[in-house]
């Protein structure tokens, strides 16, 4: 078949596995043509049989390229699954408001004033204990806006470091003192931790209800965590 130009088939190779059914056939024929591109694109055949042989050899070579590419992608997927770098996190949180106020020393700021705290438990993938410092609560659109800082320790004893967050809570109908969070109105970024969560990143979004009259918070969290090292 002549000299094979690898630079050409490599440019069309990524088109094969990821195209939809409508374009997959066209992409395959592009790869076959690229695999057959030899002798400056000119055929060296004298008979119909030689031309048919040239065509079938091109198809065979294209199929080998696709198979080789699929093996590489499968191996990469298996490695990623074994490493489990990314993990979905889902669960619930139940905390109570505590009538505590004062100052707290944070990693980037000392003597920061807080007006409330909460303390409770988390279930699910990040099961453990959870506490929140509430720095401020101000009126928002149809509700309130709270600036918060989290402390999260899992049942295994690992600490999850979380970036300070903003919780936008909206008034629930005519019920005074009852607020809801949803639609990414309360998201928290993971910025590291200890143990399993050392170097981890990710984001958790929450939905749920805050009952300021009874001093209770019930939330459900979900998100994705990217671990800093293989498990």
Phi, psi and omega in degrees: 000352179094185182288132181268127181268100184293335182294332183279313183291333180292332181287332180259349181304316181296346182286337190289305189286339194251002180273160178280176185299326183294322185261351185298319180296317179297318179296322179297317179295327175297319179294319178299317179295322179293321179294329181274358184283100178216162180055040179068022180085003180263134179283142174248071181228153179240341183229166177296325179296318178294322178295319177296320178296319177301315181296315182293323177296324177295319178295319179298316179295320178296318179296323177296321179296316179297316180297316180297318179295319179296323177297319179297313181296321179296319179294319178297320178295318179296320178297317180296320180292324178292322180286330180055046180297322182251138180216136173286144179231124179221147178171192181233162180224132173229119180226161176244144173287137175246136180278067178238144176213161181156213180233155180220144178265117178258171183298325183251001182200131179255151179065034181281134184278132172235151185251338176214164168225160171231156180212134181187203185234156175240143176243176177090212185293334181245041183301137180165212181247146184221132174229150183226131168268128177257113184278325182201152173226117183234155178297140176233191179286113181058032180173216182225161177237126182241136173262125190225159175227132187254149167236122184228121177235127182280168178299333180282354180093006177276143177260136176254121178274131183234137177291144176306141188233168175242126178252119176260110182250136186247140180301133179267100177049225182272004186278109182291134176082003179247124184233154179237148172237137182189175176053048177063024177281351179214094179241150183229133179263133176273130185233026177130198179161198179239163180062232181300333185263010177298123180076008182284152174225164178158187181212139177241135174246151186231152169226149180161197187229141173244122178251099184286339179288316179269353178070041182231149177229129176233120185226159168236131181248153173204151181172196182228139178241133174253112184281146184286344180207159180298148179286000000 
